[in-house]
Short mmCIF file of C-alpha atoms in Angstrom, two decimals:
data_model
loop_
_atom_site.label_atom_id
_atom_site.label_comp_id
_atom_site.label_asym_id
_atom_site.label_seq_id
_atom_site.Cartn_x
_atom_site.Cartn_y
_atom_site.Cartn_z
CA MET M 1015 30.95 16.84 -24.76
CA SER M 1016 33.63 13.76 -26.88
CA ASP M 1017 31.94 10.62 -27.65
CA ASN M 1018 32.98 8.46 -25.06
CA SER M 1019 31.10 10.60 -22.41
CA ILE M 1020 28.20 8.83 -21.72
CA GLN M 1021 30.35 5.47 -21.30
CA ARG M 1022 32.54 7.75 -18.37
CA ALA M 1023 28.94 8.99 -17.24
CA LEU M 1024 26.99 5.55 -16.48
CA VAL M 1025 29.44 2.90 -17.08
CA PRO M 1026 31.28 1.84 -13.02
CA ASP M 1027 35.03 1.89 -13.88
CA ASN M 1028 37.04 0.06 -10.73
CA HIS M 1029 38.61 2.91 -8.27
CA ASN M 1030 34.94 2.39 -5.55
CA ALA M 1031 36.75 4.08 -3.28
CA ASP M 1032 38.06 6.16 -4.92
CA VAL M 1033 35.41 8.05 -6.21
CA LEU M 1034 33.43 8.08 -2.71
CA GLN M 1035 36.09 9.71 -0.70
CA ARG M 1036 37.31 11.95 -3.35
CA LYS M 1037 35.91 15.76 -3.21
CA PRO M 1038 34.62 16.56 -6.73
CA LEU M 1039 35.79 19.86 -8.48
CA GLU M 1040 34.94 23.36 -8.13
CA GLY M 1041 32.16 23.36 -11.10
CA ALA M 1042 32.30 20.04 -11.96
CA LYS M 1043 28.69 18.76 -12.48
CA ARG M 1044 26.14 17.61 -10.05
CA PHE M 1045 25.79 14.00 -11.74
CA ARG M 1046 27.25 10.82 -11.44
CA ARG M 1047 27.25 8.10 -12.58
CA SER M 1048 25.24 4.73 -10.82
CA ARG M 1049 26.08 1.75 -10.02
CA SER M 1050 24.12 -1.15 -8.01
CA ALA M 1051 26.53 -2.10 -4.92
CA PRO M 1052 26.51 -5.80 -2.87
CA ARG M 1053 25.16 -5.33 0.22
CA SER M 1054 27.02 -4.61 2.91
CA GLU M 1055 26.66 -7.50 5.90
CA ALA M 1056 24.68 -4.19 8.31
CA ASP M 1057 21.93 -4.59 5.67
CA GLN M 1058 21.67 -8.41 5.67
CA LYS M 1059 21.02 -8.54 9.01
CA PRO M 1060 17.70 -8.07 9.98
CA GLU M 1061 15.96 -4.76 11.55
CA GLU M 1062 16.51 -4.84 15.57
CA ASN M 1063 14.94 -1.78 16.27
CA GLY M 1064 12.15 -2.75 13.58
CA SER M 1065 12.26 1.29 12.29
CA SER M 1066 12.01 0.09 8.40
CA PRO M 1067 10.50 -3.66 6.85
CA PRO M 1068 12.43 -4.90 3.60
CA ALA M 1069 10.89 -3.83 0.71
CA LYS M 1070 10.49 -7.69 -0.06
CA GLU M 1071 8.06 -8.05 3.27
CA LEU M 1072 6.45 -5.15 2.29
CA LEU M 1073 5.89 -5.95 -1.35
CA SER M 1074 4.02 -8.99 0.32
CA VAL M 1075 2.18 -7.17 2.49
CA ILE M 1076 0.60 -5.17 -0.49
CA ARG M 1077 0.20 -7.95 -2.91
CA PRO M 1078 -0.37 -11.18 -1.29
CA SER M 1079 1.14 -14.33 -2.71
CA PHE M 1080 -0.69 -17.03 -4.75
CA ARG M 1081 -0.78 -19.30 -2.08
CA LEU M 1082 -2.84 -16.84 0.14
CA ALA M 1083 -4.91 -15.78 -2.65
CA GLY M 1084 -5.80 -19.89 -3.64
CA LEU M 1085 -6.54 -19.92 -0.02
CA LEU M 1086 -8.71 -16.86 0.90
CA LEU M 1087 -10.70 -18.74 -2.60
CA PHE M 1088 -10.85 -22.17 -0.53
CA LEU M 1089 -12.01 -20.81 2.53
CA TYR M 1090 -14.77 -18.77 0.14
CA LEU M 1091 -15.89 -21.27 -1.41
CA LEU M 1092 -15.72 -24.02 1.91
CA ALA M 1093 -18.07 -20.95 3.38
CA GLY M 1094 -20.43 -20.72 0.22
CA VAL M 1095 -21.15 -24.35 0.65
CA VAL M 1096 -21.77 -24.44 4.38
CA VAL M 1097 -24.24 -21.61 3.76
CA PHE M 1098 -25.66 -22.67 0.92
CA TYR M 1099 -26.35 -25.80 2.14
CA LEU M 1100 -28.41 -25.03 4.84
CA VAL M 1101 -30.77 -22.36 2.57
CA MET M 1102 -30.67 -24.99 -0.25
CA ASP M 1103 -34.74 -24.84 0.63
CA GLN M 1104 -34.73 -21.77 -0.51
CA LEU M 1105 -33.66 -22.45 -3.51
CA SER M 1106 -35.56 -22.86 -6.32
CA GLY M 1107 -34.71 -24.52 -9.51
CA LYS M 1108 -33.27 -27.98 -10.71
CA ARG M 1109 -31.27 -29.83 -8.36
CA THR M 1110 -29.18 -32.56 -7.73
CA ASN M 1111 -27.36 -32.91 -4.66
CA ARG M 1112 -27.12 -30.64 -2.24
CA VAL M 1113 -23.44 -30.16 -1.84
CA LEU M 1114 -22.84 -30.00 -5.47
CA ASP M 1115 -25.89 -27.68 -5.71
CA ALA M 1116 -24.70 -25.24 -3.47
CA LEU M 1117 -20.90 -25.31 -4.77
CA TYR M 1118 -22.25 -24.61 -8.26
CA PHE M 1119 -24.29 -22.01 -6.85
CA CYS M 1120 -21.45 -20.40 -5.40
CA ILE M 1121 -19.33 -20.90 -8.53
CA VAL M 1122 -21.73 -19.42 -10.84
CA THR M 1123 -22.60 -16.53 -8.21
CA MET M 1124 -19.21 -15.56 -7.88
CA THR M 1125 -18.40 -15.63 -11.88
CA SER M 1126 -21.06 -13.42 -12.33
CA VAL M 1127 -22.55 -16.08 -14.09
CA GLY M 1128 -25.39 -16.24 -13.41
CA TYR M 1129 -27.73 -18.84 -15.57
CA GLY M 1130 -30.74 -18.55 -13.38
CA ASP M 1131 -31.15 -22.22 -12.91
CA LEU M 1132 -31.16 -22.16 -9.14
CA VAL M 1133 -32.14 -18.79 -7.80
CA PRO M 1134 -32.52 -17.40 -4.32
CA ASN M 1135 -36.42 -17.13 -3.31
CA SER M 1136 -36.44 -16.23 0.29
CA ASP M 1137 -35.08 -12.69 1.21
CA THR M 1138 -32.43 -14.60 2.98
CA ALA M 1139 -31.25 -16.27 0.29
CA LYS M 1140 -30.89 -13.36 -1.43
CA LEU M 1141 -29.25 -11.28 1.05
CA LEU M 1142 -26.55 -14.31 1.46
CA ALA M 1143 -26.60 -14.20 -2.24
CA CYS M 1144 -25.46 -10.53 -2.42
CA VAL M 1145 -23.15 -10.71 0.16
CA PHE M 1146 -21.65 -13.53 -1.75
CA VAL M 1147 -21.19 -11.42 -4.97
CA PHE M 1148 -19.70 -9.35 -4.15
CA THR M 1149 -17.01 -11.09 -1.93
CA GLY M 1150 -17.29 -13.51 -4.63
CA MET M 1151 -16.02 -11.08 -7.38
CA ALA M 1152 -13.05 -9.31 -5.13
CA ILE M 1153 -11.61 -12.45 -4.25
CA ILE M 1154 -12.14 -13.99 -8.04
CA ALA M 1155 -10.25 -10.60 -8.94
CA LEU M 1156 -7.08 -11.03 -6.28
CA PHE M 1157 -6.70 -14.50 -7.56
CA VAL M 1158 -7.24 -13.67 -11.53
CA SER M 1159 -4.10 -11.05 -10.60
CA LYS M 1160 -2.08 -13.73 -8.67
CA SER M 1161 -2.40 -17.12 -11.08
CA ALA M 1162 -2.53 -15.27 -14.06
CA ASP M 1163 1.41 -15.69 -14.56
CA TYR M 1164 1.31 -18.70 -12.72
CA LEU M 1165 -1.28 -20.23 -15.18
CA VAL M 1166 0.74 -19.06 -18.18
CA GLU M 1167 3.96 -18.55 -17.52
CA LYS M 1168 4.57 -22.60 -16.76
CA GLN M 1169 3.17 -22.97 -20.92
CA GLU M 1170 6.02 -19.95 -22.33
CA VAL M 1171 8.59 -22.14 -22.35
CA LEU M 1172 6.40 -24.83 -24.11
CA PHE M 1173 5.00 -22.95 -26.30
CA PHE M 1174 8.75 -21.39 -27.14
CA LYS M 1175 9.81 -25.15 -27.96
CA ALA M 1176 6.63 -25.96 -30.34
CA LEU M 1177 6.89 -22.73 -32.17
CA HIS M 1178 10.83 -22.99 -32.46
CA MET M 1179 10.38 -27.20 -32.63
CA ASN M 1180 13.49 -27.33 -35.23
CA MET M 1181 15.64 -24.62 -34.56
CA LYS M 1182 18.49 -25.78 -31.97
CA CYS M 1183 19.24 -23.05 -29.13
CA SER M 1184 20.62 -23.18 -26.07
CA GLU M 1185 18.99 -22.46 -22.68
CA ALA M 1186 20.32 -19.15 -22.08
CA LYS M 1187 19.34 -18.08 -25.97
CA MET M 1188 15.81 -19.75 -25.15
CA LEU M 1189 15.24 -17.36 -22.33
CA ARG M 1190 16.31 -14.11 -23.83
CA GLN M 1191 13.88 -15.29 -26.41
CA ILE M 1192 11.32 -15.56 -24.04
CA GLU M 1193 12.02 -13.10 -21.69
CA THR M 1194 12.37 -10.50 -25.26
CA ASN M 1195 9.57 -11.64 -26.20
CA LYS M 1196 7.07 -12.17 -23.41
CA THR M 1197 4.25 -10.31 -23.74
CA LYS M 1198 3.64 -12.57 -27.29
CA TYR M 1199 4.32 -15.89 -25.59
CA LYS M 1200 1.40 -15.05 -22.78
CA PHE M 1201 -0.73 -14.08 -25.32
CA TYR M 1202 -0.43 -17.14 -27.73
CA THR M 1203 -0.01 -19.47 -24.91
CA ALA M 1204 -3.46 -17.57 -23.51
CA ALA M 1205 -5.41 -17.62 -27.05
CA LEU M 1206 -4.39 -21.72 -26.71
CA LEU M 1207 -6.09 -22.31 -23.85
CA LEU M 1208 -9.09 -20.47 -24.47
CA MET M 1209 -9.72 -22.24 -27.98
CA THR M 1210 -9.27 -25.37 -25.25
CA THR M 1211 -11.69 -24.93 -23.06
CA ILE M 1212 -14.10 -23.64 -25.69
CA VAL M 1213 -13.17 -27.09 -27.53
CA VAL M 1214 -13.70 -29.05 -24.32
CA GLY M 1215 -16.52 -27.16 -23.31
CA THR M 1216 -18.74 -27.78 -26.11
CA VAL M 1217 -17.72 -31.11 -26.86
CA PHE M 1218 -18.89 -32.13 -22.90
CA LEU M 1219 -22.00 -30.17 -23.26
CA TRP M 1220 -23.02 -31.75 -26.47
CA LYS M 1221 -21.88 -35.36 -25.33
CA VAL M 1222 -22.81 -35.29 -21.84
CA GLU M 1223 -25.86 -32.82 -21.88
CA LYS M 1224 -27.05 -33.43 -24.95
CA LEU M 1225 -27.55 -30.07 -26.56
CA SER M 1226 -26.57 -29.40 -30.05
CA LEU M 1227 -23.42 -28.18 -31.41
CA VAL M 1228 -25.23 -24.92 -32.06
CA ASP M 1229 -26.12 -24.94 -28.43
CA SER M 1230 -23.59 -25.96 -26.83
CA PHE M 1231 -21.24 -23.51 -28.31
CA TYR M 1232 -23.80 -20.78 -27.42
CA CYS M 1233 -23.45 -21.94 -23.93
CA VAL M 1234 -19.76 -21.66 -23.77
CA CYS M 1235 -20.01 -18.02 -25.23
CA ALA M 1236 -22.32 -17.44 -23.18
CA THR M 1237 -20.68 -18.56 -19.61
CA ILE M 1238 -16.93 -18.12 -20.06
CA THR M 1239 -18.06 -13.59 -21.47
CA THR M 1240 -20.11 -14.00 -18.01
CA LEU M 1241 -23.77 -13.38 -19.84
CA GLY M 1242 -24.99 -16.19 -18.56
CA TYR M 1243 -28.53 -15.83 -20.54
CA GLY M 1244 -29.98 -18.86 -18.55
CA ASP M 1245 -31.81 -20.69 -21.46
CA LYS M 1246 -28.98 -23.27 -21.22
CA SER M 1247 -26.40 -24.63 -18.40
CA PHE M 1248 -25.24 -27.57 -17.28
CA SER M 1249 -28.49 -29.71 -15.63
CA SER M 1250 -26.65 -33.03 -14.81
CA LYS M 1251 -25.23 -34.19 -11.60
CA LEU M 1252 -21.92 -34.69 -13.74
CA GLY M 1253 -22.30 -31.95 -16.15
CA ARG M 1254 -22.21 -29.36 -12.65
CA THR M 1255 -19.47 -30.92 -11.40
CA PHE M 1256 -17.20 -30.62 -14.63
CA ALA M 1257 -19.05 -26.30 -14.37
CA VAL M 1258 -17.01 -26.09 -10.76
CA PHE M 1259 -13.74 -26.46 -12.71
CA TRP M 1260 -14.06 -25.14 -16.43
CA ILE M 1261 -15.93 -21.95 -15.02
CA ILE M 1262 -13.13 -20.90 -13.23
CA THR M 1263 -11.01 -21.70 -15.41
CA SER M 1264 -12.03 -20.69 -18.95
CA THR M 1265 -13.31 -17.28 -17.01
CA ILE M 1266 -10.48 -17.16 -15.91
CA ILE M 1267 -8.26 -17.65 -19.01
CA LEU M 1268 -10.89 -15.58 -21.18
CA ALA M 1269 -9.45 -12.70 -18.58
CA LEU M 1270 -6.35 -13.64 -18.84
CA PHE M 1271 -6.96 -13.03 -23.33
CA PHE M 1272 -7.79 -9.97 -23.18
CA MET M 1273 -5.37 -8.52 -20.82
CA TYR M 1274 -2.14 -9.69 -23.06
CA LEU M 1275 -4.15 -8.32 -25.81
CA ALA M 1276 -4.53 -5.73 -24.19
CA GLU M 1277 -0.72 -5.06 -22.57
CA ILE M 1278 0.69 -6.52 -26.96
CA TYR M 1279 -1.19 -3.08 -27.88
CA THR M 1280 0.34 -0.98 -25.29
CA GLU M 1281 3.85 -2.73 -25.63
CA ARG M 1282 3.46 -1.52 -29.38
CA ARG M 1283 2.75 2.38 -28.89
CA GLN M 1284 5.49 2.05 -25.85
CA LYS M 1285 8.11 1.13 -29.11
CA MET M 1286 6.56 2.90 -31.21
CA LEU M 1287 7.28 6.17 -28.85
CA ALA M 1288 10.65 4.99 -27.92
CA LYS M 1289 11.37 4.87 -31.60
CA TRP M 1290 10.49 8.43 -32.63
CA VAL M 1291 12.45 9.59 -29.59
CA LEU M 1292 15.47 8.02 -29.73
CA THR M 1293 15.67 9.04 -33.95
CA ARG M 1294 14.02 12.37 -33.59
CA ARG M 1295 16.67 15.53 -34.24
CA ILE M 1296 17.38 17.38 -30.81
CA THR M 1297 16.62 21.00 -30.72
CA ASN M 1298 17.83 23.89 -28.58
CA MET M 1299 14.82 23.54 -26.47
CA ASP M 1300 15.78 20.51 -25.98
CA LEU M 1301 19.00 21.25 -24.69
CA GLU M 1302 17.21 24.07 -22.05
CA ALA M 1303 14.96 21.51 -21.00
CA ALA M 1304 17.73 18.73 -19.91
CA ASP M 1305 20.04 21.33 -18.76
CA LEU M 1306 18.11 20.03 -15.03
CA ASP M 1307 21.37 22.46 -12.69
CA ASN M 1308 21.11 25.93 -15.21
CA ASP M 1309 24.43 26.01 -16.13
CA ARG M 1310 24.06 25.79 -19.73
CA LYS M 1311 25.39 22.64 -20.06
CA VAL M 1312 23.35 19.14 -20.66
CA GLY M 1313 26.49 16.49 -19.29
CA ALA M 1314 25.32 12.82 -19.88
CA ALA M 1315 23.15 12.14 -16.86
CA GLU M 1316 21.11 14.76 -17.92
CA PHE M 1317 20.29 13.63 -21.46
CA VAL M 1318 19.67 9.83 -20.15
CA VAL M 1319 16.59 11.72 -17.47
CA TYR M 1320 15.33 13.93 -20.30
CA LYS M 1321 15.30 10.89 -22.96
CA LEU M 1322 13.73 9.16 -20.21
CA LYS M 1323 11.22 11.31 -19.43
CA GLU M 1324 10.54 11.99 -23.16
CA LEU M 1325 9.46 8.09 -23.30
CA GLY M 1326 7.55 8.03 -19.83
CA LYS M 1327 9.75 6.36 -17.62
CA ILE M 1328 10.13 9.00 -15.39
CA SER M 1329 8.27 12.21 -14.45
CA GLN M 1330 9.51 15.50 -13.30
CA GLU M 1331 7.40 15.03 -9.92
CA ASP M 1332 10.38 11.87 -9.76
CA ILE M 1333 13.29 13.96 -10.54
CA SER M 1334 12.31 16.35 -7.58
CA CYS M 1335 11.84 13.56 -5.03
CA PHE M 1336 15.23 12.05 -6.15
CA LEU M 1337 17.12 15.45 -6.38
CA GLU M 1338 15.00 16.10 -2.58
CA GLU M 1339 16.25 12.67 -1.26
CA PHE M 1340 20.15 13.55 -2.99
CA GLU M 1341 20.09 16.98 -0.41
CA LYS M 1342 19.29 15.72 2.09
CA LEU M 1343 21.87 12.87 1.76
CA ASP M 1344 24.31 15.65 0.75
CA VAL M 1345 25.63 16.50 4.47
CA ASP M 1346 28.78 18.49 3.33
CA GLN M 1347 27.22 19.58 0.70
CA SER M 1348 29.95 19.20 -2.20
CA GLY M 1349 27.17 18.38 -5.37
CA THR M 1350 28.71 14.37 -4.53
CA LEU M 1351 27.78 11.33 -2.03
CA SER M 1352 30.23 9.19 -0.17
CA THR M 1353 30.58 7.37 3.16
CA TYR M 1354 30.53 10.19 5.45
CA ASP M 1355 27.92 11.77 3.50
CA LEU M 1356 25.37 8.70 4.45
CA THR M 1357 27.26 7.85 7.95
CA GLN M 1358 26.32 11.44 8.90
CA ALA M 1359 22.77 11.26 7.48
CA GLN M 1360 22.02 7.98 8.96
CA SER M 1361 23.36 9.02 12.29
CA GLY M 1362 21.33 12.55 12.38
CA GLN M 1363 18.49 10.57 11.29
#
């Protein structure tokens, strides 16, 4: 194989029409270069028959937007306030304001903090608490997943500028640096936000709730980790108003912190694997495994696919599915795809 064979196999040239219409030579490889093409006018028009929704719409159905997650959280809290306001007489513990206590109990329930300063003491209240704890945990999990990027990525640029305050760099270079170290900056930002919420919560409990400094820090740690021992909690009206916002924020940030920590570990493992794959020597067994069409030769595309398999970027099942789709689209069985093949395949459907 020549030195520029990979470039010929993977880099597009300027003869688009000729490549699509030209028949391959006999014995030619079944692997051709892949290019990203602009959408045609037909693709840009909305589907009239409703056969298949666009990918973006499909993903929006599978993965609800941040606004939808926020709306669900709002509706959950609104329903919780109304329900627990009505059954407040069936909750035992220290009370401040009926509406505030209902919202506070709902927050403590959904985040699974469970201080125990307000507890249901009737069968009806206990059953309602059971319903709201499961529903709330599902909603908070959805909200965490949606608020993760929104909450942290808003701070990425500021954090990057703070780290490189004395360095002059263009906006394009800054964006490239952020993209390269995306997980690392997210982790640093989440760690900074976590430290901020811990300090704010500790100072608030120390100054407002009149707890000792150690007890304040102890209560903060028990809260954000959702341990909720219950011996120390927010008992004043101002304290519970603060807790309504602080508990949700702090528990979300802690979840993000550990999530990004796991991502950094996984990313390092992947980089080590990639370095090993790209630097190790190729053996005859590797060539046999990379020969997908069993012609005792390995082309550039076959070699790239084999390396992607080693990196775990693609599996044999994925390759089989792609080849099966290729066979269906290759109507004339020429070993290449052309506009004629696509037209015939789509008309046959």
